[in-house]
PDB file of C-alpha atoms in Angstrom:
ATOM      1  CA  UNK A   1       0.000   0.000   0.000  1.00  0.00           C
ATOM      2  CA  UNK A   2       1.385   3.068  -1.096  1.00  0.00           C
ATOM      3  CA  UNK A   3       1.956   6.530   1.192  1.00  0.00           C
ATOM      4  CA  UNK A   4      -1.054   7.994   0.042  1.00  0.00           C
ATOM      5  CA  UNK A   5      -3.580   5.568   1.554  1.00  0.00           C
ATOM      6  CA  UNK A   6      -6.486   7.297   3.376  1.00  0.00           C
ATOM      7  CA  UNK A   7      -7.017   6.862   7.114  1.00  0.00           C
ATOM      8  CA  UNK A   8      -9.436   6.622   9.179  1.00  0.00           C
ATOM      9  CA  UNK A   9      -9.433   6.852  13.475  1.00  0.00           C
ATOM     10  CA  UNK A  10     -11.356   5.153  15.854  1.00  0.00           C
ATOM     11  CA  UNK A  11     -11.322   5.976  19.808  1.00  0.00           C
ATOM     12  CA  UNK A  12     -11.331   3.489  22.514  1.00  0.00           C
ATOM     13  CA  UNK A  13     -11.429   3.213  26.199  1.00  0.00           C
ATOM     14  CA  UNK A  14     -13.189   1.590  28.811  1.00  0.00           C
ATOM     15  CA  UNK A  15     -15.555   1.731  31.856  1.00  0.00           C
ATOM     16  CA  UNK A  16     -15.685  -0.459  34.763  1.00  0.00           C
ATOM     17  CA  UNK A  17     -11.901  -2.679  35.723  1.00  0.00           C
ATOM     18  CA  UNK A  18     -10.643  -5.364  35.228  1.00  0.00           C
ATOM     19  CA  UNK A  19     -10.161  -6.587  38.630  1.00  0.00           C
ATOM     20  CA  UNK A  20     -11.014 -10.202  39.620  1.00  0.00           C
ATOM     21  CA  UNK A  21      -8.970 -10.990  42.925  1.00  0.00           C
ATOM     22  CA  UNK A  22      -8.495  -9.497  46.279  1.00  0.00           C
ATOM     23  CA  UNK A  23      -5.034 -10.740  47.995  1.00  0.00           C
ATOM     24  CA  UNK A  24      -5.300 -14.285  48.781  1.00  0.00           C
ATOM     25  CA  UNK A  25      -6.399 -15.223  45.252  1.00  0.00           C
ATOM     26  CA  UNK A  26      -9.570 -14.278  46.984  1.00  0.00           C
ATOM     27  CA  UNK A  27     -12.965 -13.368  44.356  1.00  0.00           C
ATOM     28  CA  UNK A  28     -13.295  -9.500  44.563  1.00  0.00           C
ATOM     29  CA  UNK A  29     -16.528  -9.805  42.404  1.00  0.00           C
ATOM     30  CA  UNK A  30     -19.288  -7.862  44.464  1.00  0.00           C
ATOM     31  CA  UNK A  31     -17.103  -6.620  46.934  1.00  0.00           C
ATOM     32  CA  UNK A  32     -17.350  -2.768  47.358  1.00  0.00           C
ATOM     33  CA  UNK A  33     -15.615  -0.359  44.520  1.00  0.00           C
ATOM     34  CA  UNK A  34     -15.203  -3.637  41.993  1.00  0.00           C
ATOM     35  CA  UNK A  35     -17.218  -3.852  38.724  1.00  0.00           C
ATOM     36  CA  UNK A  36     -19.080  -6.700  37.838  1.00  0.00           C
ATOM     37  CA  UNK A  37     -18.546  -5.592  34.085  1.00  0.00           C
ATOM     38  CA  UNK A  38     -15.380  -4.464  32.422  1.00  0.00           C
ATOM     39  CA  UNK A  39     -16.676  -2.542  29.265  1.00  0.00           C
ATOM     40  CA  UNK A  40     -14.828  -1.409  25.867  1.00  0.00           C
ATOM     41  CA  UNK A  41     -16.535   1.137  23.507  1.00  0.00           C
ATOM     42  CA  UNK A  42     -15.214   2.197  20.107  1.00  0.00           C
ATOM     43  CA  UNK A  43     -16.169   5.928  19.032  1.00  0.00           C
ATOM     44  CA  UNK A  44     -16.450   6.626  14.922  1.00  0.00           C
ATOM     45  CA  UNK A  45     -16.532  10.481  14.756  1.00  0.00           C
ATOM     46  CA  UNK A  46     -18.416  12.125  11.072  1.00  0.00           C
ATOM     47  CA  UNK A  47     -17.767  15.193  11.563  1.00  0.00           C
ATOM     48  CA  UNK A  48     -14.076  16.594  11.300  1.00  0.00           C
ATOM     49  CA  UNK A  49     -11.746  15.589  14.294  1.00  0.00           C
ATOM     50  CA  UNK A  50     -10.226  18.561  14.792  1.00  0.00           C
ATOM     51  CA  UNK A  51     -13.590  20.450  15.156  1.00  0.00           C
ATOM     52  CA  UNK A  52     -14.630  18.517  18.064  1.00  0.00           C
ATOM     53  CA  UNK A  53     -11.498  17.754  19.629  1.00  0.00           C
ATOM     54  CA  UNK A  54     -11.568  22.341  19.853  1.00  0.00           C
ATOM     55  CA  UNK A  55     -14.938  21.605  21.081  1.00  0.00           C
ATOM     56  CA  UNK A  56     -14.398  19.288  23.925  1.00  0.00           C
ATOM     57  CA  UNK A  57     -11.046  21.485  24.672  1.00  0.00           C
ATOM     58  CA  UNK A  58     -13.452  24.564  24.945  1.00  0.00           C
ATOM     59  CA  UNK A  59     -15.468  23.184  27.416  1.00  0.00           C
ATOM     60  CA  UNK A  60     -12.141  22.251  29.636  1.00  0.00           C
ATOM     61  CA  UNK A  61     -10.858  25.110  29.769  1.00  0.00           C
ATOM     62  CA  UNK A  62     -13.984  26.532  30.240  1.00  0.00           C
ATOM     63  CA  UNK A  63     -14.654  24.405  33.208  1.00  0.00           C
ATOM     64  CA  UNK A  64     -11.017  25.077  34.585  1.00  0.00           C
ATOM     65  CA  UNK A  65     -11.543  28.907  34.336  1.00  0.00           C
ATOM     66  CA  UNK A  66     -15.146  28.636  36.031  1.00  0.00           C
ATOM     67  CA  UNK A  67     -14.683  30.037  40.009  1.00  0.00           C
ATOM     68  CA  UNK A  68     -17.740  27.569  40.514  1.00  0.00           C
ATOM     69  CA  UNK A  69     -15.768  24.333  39.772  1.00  0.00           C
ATOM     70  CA  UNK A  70     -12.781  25.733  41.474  1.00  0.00           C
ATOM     71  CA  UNK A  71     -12.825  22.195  43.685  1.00  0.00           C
ATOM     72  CA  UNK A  72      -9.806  20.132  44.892  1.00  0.00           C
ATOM     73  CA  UNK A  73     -10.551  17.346  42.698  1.00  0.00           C
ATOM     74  CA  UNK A  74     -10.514  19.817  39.892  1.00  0.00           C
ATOM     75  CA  UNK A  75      -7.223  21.856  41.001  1.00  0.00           C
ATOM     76  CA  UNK A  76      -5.567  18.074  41.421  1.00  0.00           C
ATOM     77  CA  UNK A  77      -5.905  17.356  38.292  1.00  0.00           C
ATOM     78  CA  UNK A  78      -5.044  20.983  36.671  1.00  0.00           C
ATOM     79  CA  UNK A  79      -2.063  21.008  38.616  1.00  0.00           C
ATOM     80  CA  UNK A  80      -0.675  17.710  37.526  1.00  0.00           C
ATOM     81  CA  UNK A  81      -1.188  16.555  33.712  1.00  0.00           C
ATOM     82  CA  UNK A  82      -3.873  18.778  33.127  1.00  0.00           C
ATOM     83  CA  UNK A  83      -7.543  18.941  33.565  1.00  0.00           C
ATOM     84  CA  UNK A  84      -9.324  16.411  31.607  1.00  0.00           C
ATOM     85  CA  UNK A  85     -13.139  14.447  31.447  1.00  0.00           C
ATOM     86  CA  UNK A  86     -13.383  11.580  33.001  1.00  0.00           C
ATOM     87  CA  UNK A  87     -17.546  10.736  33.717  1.00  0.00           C
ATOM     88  CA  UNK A  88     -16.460   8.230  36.887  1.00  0.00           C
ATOM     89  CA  UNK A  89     -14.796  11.132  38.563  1.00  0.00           C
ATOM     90  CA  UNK A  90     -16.215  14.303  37.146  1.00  0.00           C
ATOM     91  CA  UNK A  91     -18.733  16.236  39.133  1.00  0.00           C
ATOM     92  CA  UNK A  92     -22.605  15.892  38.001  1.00  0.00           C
ATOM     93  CA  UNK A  93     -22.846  19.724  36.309  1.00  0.00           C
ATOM     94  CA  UNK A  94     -20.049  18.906  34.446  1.00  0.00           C
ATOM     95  CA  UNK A  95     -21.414  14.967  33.261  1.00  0.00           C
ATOM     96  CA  UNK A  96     -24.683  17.233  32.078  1.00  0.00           C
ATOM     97  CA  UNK A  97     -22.513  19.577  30.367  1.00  0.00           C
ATOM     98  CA  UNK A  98     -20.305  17.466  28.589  1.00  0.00           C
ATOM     99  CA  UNK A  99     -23.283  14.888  27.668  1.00  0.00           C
ATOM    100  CA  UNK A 100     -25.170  17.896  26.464  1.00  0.00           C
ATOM    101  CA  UNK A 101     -22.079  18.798  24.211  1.00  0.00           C
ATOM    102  CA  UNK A 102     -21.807  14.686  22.667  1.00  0.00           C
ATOM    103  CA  UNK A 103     -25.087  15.473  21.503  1.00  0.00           C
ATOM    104  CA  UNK A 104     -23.844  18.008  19.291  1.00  0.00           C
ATOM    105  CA  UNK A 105     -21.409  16.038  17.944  1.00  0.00           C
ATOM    106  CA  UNK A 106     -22.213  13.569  14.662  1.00  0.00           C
ATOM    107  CA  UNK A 107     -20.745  10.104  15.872  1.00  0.00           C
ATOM    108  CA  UNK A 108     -21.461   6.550  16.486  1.00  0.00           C
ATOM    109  CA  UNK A 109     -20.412   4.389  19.348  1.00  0.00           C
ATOM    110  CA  UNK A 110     -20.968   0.518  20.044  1.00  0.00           C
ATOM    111  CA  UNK A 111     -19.188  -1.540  22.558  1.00  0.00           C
ATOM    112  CA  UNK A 112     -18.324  -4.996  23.947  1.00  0.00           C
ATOM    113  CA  UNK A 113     -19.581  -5.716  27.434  1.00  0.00           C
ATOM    114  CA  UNK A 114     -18.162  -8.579  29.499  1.00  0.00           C
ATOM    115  CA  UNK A 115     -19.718  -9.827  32.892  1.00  0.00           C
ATOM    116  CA  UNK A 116     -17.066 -10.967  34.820  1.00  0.00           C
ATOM    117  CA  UNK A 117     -16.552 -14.670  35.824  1.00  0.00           C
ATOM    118  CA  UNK A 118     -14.231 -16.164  37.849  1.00  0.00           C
ATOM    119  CA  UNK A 119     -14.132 -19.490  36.327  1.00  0.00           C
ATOM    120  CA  UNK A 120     -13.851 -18.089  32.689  1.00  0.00           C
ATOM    121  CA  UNK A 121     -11.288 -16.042  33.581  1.00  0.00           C
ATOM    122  CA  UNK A 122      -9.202 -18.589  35.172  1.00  0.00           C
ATOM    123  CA  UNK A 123      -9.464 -21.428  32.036  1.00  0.00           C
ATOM    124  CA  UNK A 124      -9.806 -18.710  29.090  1.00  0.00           C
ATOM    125  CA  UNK A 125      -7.899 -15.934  30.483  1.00  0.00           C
ATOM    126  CA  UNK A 126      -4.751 -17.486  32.619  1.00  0.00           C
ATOM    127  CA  UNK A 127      -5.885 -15.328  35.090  1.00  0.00           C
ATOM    128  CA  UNK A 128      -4.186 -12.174  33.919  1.00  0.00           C
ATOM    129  CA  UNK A 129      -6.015  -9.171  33.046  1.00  0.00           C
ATOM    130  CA  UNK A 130      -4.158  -8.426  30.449  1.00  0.00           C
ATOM    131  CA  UNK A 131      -5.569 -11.753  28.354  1.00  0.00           C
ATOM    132  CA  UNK A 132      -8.941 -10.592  28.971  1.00  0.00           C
ATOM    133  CA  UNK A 133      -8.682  -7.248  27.586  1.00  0.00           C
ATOM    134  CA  UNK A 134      -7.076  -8.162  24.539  1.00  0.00           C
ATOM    135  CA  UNK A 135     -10.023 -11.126  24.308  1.00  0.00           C
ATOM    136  CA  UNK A 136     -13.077  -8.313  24.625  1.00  0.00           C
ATOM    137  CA  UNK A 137     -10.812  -6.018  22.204  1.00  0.00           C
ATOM    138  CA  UNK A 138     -10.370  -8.486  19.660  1.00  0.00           C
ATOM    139  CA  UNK A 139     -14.156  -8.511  19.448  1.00  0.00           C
ATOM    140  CA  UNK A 140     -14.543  -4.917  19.068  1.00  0.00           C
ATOM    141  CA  UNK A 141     -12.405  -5.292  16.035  1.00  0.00           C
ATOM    142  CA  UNK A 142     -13.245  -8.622  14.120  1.00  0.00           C
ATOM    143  CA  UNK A 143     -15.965  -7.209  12.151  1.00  0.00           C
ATOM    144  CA  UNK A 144     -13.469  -3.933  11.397  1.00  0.00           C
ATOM    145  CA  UNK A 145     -11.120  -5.862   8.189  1.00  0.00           C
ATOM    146  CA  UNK A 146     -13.281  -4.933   4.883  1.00  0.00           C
ATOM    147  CA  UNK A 147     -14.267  -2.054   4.435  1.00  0.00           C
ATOM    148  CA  UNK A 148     -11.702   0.870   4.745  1.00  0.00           C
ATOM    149  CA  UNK A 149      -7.730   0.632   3.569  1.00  0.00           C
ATOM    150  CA  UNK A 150      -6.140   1.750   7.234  1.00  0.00           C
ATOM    151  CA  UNK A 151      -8.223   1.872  10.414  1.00  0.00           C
ATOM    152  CA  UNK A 152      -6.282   3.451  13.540  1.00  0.00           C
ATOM    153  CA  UNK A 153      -7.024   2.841  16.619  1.00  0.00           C
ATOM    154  CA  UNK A 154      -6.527   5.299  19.216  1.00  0.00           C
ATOM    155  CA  UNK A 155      -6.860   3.528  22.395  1.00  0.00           C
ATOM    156  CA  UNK A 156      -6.799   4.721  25.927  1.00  0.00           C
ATOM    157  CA  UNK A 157      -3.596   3.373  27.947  1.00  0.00           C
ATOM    158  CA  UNK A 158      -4.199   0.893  30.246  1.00  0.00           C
ATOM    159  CA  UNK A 159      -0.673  -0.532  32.103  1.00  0.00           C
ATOM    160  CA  UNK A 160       0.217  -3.932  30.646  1.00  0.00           C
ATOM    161  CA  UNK A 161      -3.241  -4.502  28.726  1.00  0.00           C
ATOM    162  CA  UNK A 162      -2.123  -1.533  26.216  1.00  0.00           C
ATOM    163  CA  UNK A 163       1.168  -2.416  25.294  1.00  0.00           C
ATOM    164  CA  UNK A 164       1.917  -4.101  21.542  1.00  0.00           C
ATOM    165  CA  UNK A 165       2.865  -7.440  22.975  1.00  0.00           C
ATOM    166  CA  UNK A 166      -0.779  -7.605  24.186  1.00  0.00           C
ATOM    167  CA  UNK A 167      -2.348  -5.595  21.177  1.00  0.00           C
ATOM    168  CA  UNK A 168      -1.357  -7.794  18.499  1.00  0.00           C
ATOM    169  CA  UNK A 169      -2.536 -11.011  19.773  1.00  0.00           C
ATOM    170  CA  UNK A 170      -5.980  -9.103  20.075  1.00  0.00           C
ATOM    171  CA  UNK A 171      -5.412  -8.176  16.300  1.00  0.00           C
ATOM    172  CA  UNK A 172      -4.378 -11.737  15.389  1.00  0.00           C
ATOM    173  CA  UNK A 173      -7.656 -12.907  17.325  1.00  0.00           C
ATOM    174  CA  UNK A 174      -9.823 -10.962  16.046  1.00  0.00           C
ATOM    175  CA  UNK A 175      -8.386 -11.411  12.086  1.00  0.00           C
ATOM    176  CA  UNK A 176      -8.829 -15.422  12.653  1.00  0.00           C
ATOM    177  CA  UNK A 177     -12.588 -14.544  13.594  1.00  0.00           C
ATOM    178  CA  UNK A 178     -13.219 -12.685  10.612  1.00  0.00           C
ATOM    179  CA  UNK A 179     -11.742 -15.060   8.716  1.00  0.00           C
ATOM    180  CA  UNK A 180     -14.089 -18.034  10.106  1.00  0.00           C
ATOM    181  CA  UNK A 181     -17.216 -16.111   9.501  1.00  0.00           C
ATOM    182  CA  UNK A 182     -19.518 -18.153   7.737  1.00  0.00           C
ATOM    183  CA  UNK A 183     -19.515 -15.822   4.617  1.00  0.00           C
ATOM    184  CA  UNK A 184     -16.098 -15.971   2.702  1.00  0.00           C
ATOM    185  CA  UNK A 185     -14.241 -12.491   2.730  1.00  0.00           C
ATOM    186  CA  UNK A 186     -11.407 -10.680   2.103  1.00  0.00           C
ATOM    187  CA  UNK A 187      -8.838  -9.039   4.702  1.00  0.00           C
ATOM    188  CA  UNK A 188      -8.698  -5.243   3.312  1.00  0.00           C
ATOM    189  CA  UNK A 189      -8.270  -3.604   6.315  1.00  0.00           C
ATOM    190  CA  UNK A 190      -4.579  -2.733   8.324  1.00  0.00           C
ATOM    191  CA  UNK A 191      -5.445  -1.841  11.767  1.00  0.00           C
ATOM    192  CA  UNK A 192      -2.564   0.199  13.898  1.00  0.00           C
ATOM    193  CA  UNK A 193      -2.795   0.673  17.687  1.00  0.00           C
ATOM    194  CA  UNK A 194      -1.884   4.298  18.626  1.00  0.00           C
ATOM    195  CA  UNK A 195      -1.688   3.984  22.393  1.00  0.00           C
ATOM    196  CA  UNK A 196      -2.190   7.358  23.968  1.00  0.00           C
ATOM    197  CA  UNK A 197      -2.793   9.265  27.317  1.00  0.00           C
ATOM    198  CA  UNK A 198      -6.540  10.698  27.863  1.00  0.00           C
ATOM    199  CA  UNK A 199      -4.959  14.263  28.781  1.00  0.00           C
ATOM    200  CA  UNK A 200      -2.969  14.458  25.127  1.00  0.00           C
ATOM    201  CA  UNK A 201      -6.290  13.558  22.928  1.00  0.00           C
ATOM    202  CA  UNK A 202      -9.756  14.764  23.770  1.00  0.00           C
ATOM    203  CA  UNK A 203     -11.363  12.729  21.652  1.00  0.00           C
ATOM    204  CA  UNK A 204     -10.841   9.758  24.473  1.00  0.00           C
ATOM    205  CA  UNK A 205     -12.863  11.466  27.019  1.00  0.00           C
ATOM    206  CA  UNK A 206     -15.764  11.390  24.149  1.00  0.00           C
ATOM    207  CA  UNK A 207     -15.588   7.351  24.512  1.00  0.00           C
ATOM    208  CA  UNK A 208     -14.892   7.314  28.110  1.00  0.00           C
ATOM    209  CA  UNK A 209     -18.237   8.741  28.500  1.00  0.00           C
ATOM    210  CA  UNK A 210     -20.130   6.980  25.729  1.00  0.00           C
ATOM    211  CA  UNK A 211     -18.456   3.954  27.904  1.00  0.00           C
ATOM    212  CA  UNK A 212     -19.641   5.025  31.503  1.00  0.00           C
ATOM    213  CA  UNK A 213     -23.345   5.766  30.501  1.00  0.00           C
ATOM    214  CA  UNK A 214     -23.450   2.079  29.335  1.00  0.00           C
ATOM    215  CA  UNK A 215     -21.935   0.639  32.593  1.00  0.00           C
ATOM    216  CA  UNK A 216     -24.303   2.615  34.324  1.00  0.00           C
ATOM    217  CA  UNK A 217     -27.108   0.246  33.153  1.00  0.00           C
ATOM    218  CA  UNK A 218     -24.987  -2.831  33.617  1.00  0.00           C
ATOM    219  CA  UNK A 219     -23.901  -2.109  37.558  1.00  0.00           C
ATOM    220  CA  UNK A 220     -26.841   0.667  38.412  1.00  0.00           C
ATOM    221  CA  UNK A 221     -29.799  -0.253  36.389  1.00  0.00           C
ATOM    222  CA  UNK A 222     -29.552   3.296  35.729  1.00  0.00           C
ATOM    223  CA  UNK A 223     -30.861   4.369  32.052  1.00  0.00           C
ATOM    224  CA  UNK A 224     -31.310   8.303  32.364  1.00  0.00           C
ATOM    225  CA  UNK A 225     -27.532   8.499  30.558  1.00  0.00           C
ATOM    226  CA  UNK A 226     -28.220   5.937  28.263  1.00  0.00           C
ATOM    227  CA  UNK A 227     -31.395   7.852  27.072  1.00  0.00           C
ATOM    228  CA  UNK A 228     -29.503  10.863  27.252  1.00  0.00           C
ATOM    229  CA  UNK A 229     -27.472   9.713  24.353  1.00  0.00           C
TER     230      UNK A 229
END
């Protein structure tokens, strides 16, 4: 494929963790502050990504500046990398705000949600969270290999489940189930992983929160988000 091949970006993070044992090999499912979901959602963004990346930067620095958000939680994270949005720890005004500002913005989101399971994750998964991430990612992407020359895939870092020596077997994975799809096709697609930090590229927070609204059925029966949207 030659240097003028035509790109296209996707944007992926996650909601809930990927946490299955306390110390002592001990379940941690429905213990307090552990998920019994682990969620990744895939953002495709119509309208130009520079546009709403200035959007979503707008309303940061617009929150930052704002004496009435002028909160610890919100000086933290100003004073370190840099003020970002992240739905799990972001006051409600600002989860209305920033919802009210997705709506504005032409895109389409779906997701792979995994209930979490001991037992699966022991025989399937080696017990390493890691395996299981690159398992739920490699469904995100097995339908993603006929349709467009280069896909990239801007994913949100996540420690050891984010690096390439975990990413590729999720690509390999998720190639092999394309491939054994009962209709015969043909592998157009390359996928690249572009690993990045949710403070450098809006556009993550955008799928963080498409992400969070979904767990919030999952672990709260909570829909209001979900209808939001």
């Amino acid at each position: 494929m030659g240097s003028d091949i035509k790109e296209f970006h996707r944007f992926v993070d996650e909601a809930g963790d990927a946490t299955f044992y306390l110390k002592g090999r001990k379940s941690a499912l429905g213990t307090n502050g552990v998920s019994n979901v682990f969620i990744l959602g895939m953002v495709k963004i119509y309208d130009p990504l520079n546009e709403v990346r200035q959007k979503i930067e707008a309303l940061q620095k617009a929150i930052v500046n704002d004496p009435f958000f002028d909160v610890p939680s919100i000086r933290k994270k100003s004073n370190n990398a840099g003020y970002y949005l992240h739905a799990t720890d972001d006051l409600p005004e600002i989860r209305k705000m920033f919802f009210d500002l997705i709506n504005t913005i032409d895109c389409s989101f779906e997701a792979v949600v995994a209930r979490k399971e001991i037992e699966r994750f022991a025989t399937k998964h080696k017990n390493k969270e890691e395996y299981f991430y690159a398992d739920l990612l490699s469904h995100l992407l097995k339908n993603k290999f006929s349709r467009h020359q280069k896909l990239i895939y801007n994913i949100a870092e996540k420690g050891q489940s984010t690096t390439q020596t975990n990413l590729n077997p999720a690509f390999q994975n998720a190639r092999q189930r394309f491939i054994k799809a009962d209709a015969p096709k043909y592998v157009k697609t390359l996928i690249v992983f572009n690993v990045q930090n949710p403070t450098r590229e809006p556009l993550l927070n955008l799928a963080d929160y498409l992400c969070w609204a979904v767990q919030r059925v999952f672990e709260k029966g909570e829909i209001r988000y979900y209808n939001l949207i």
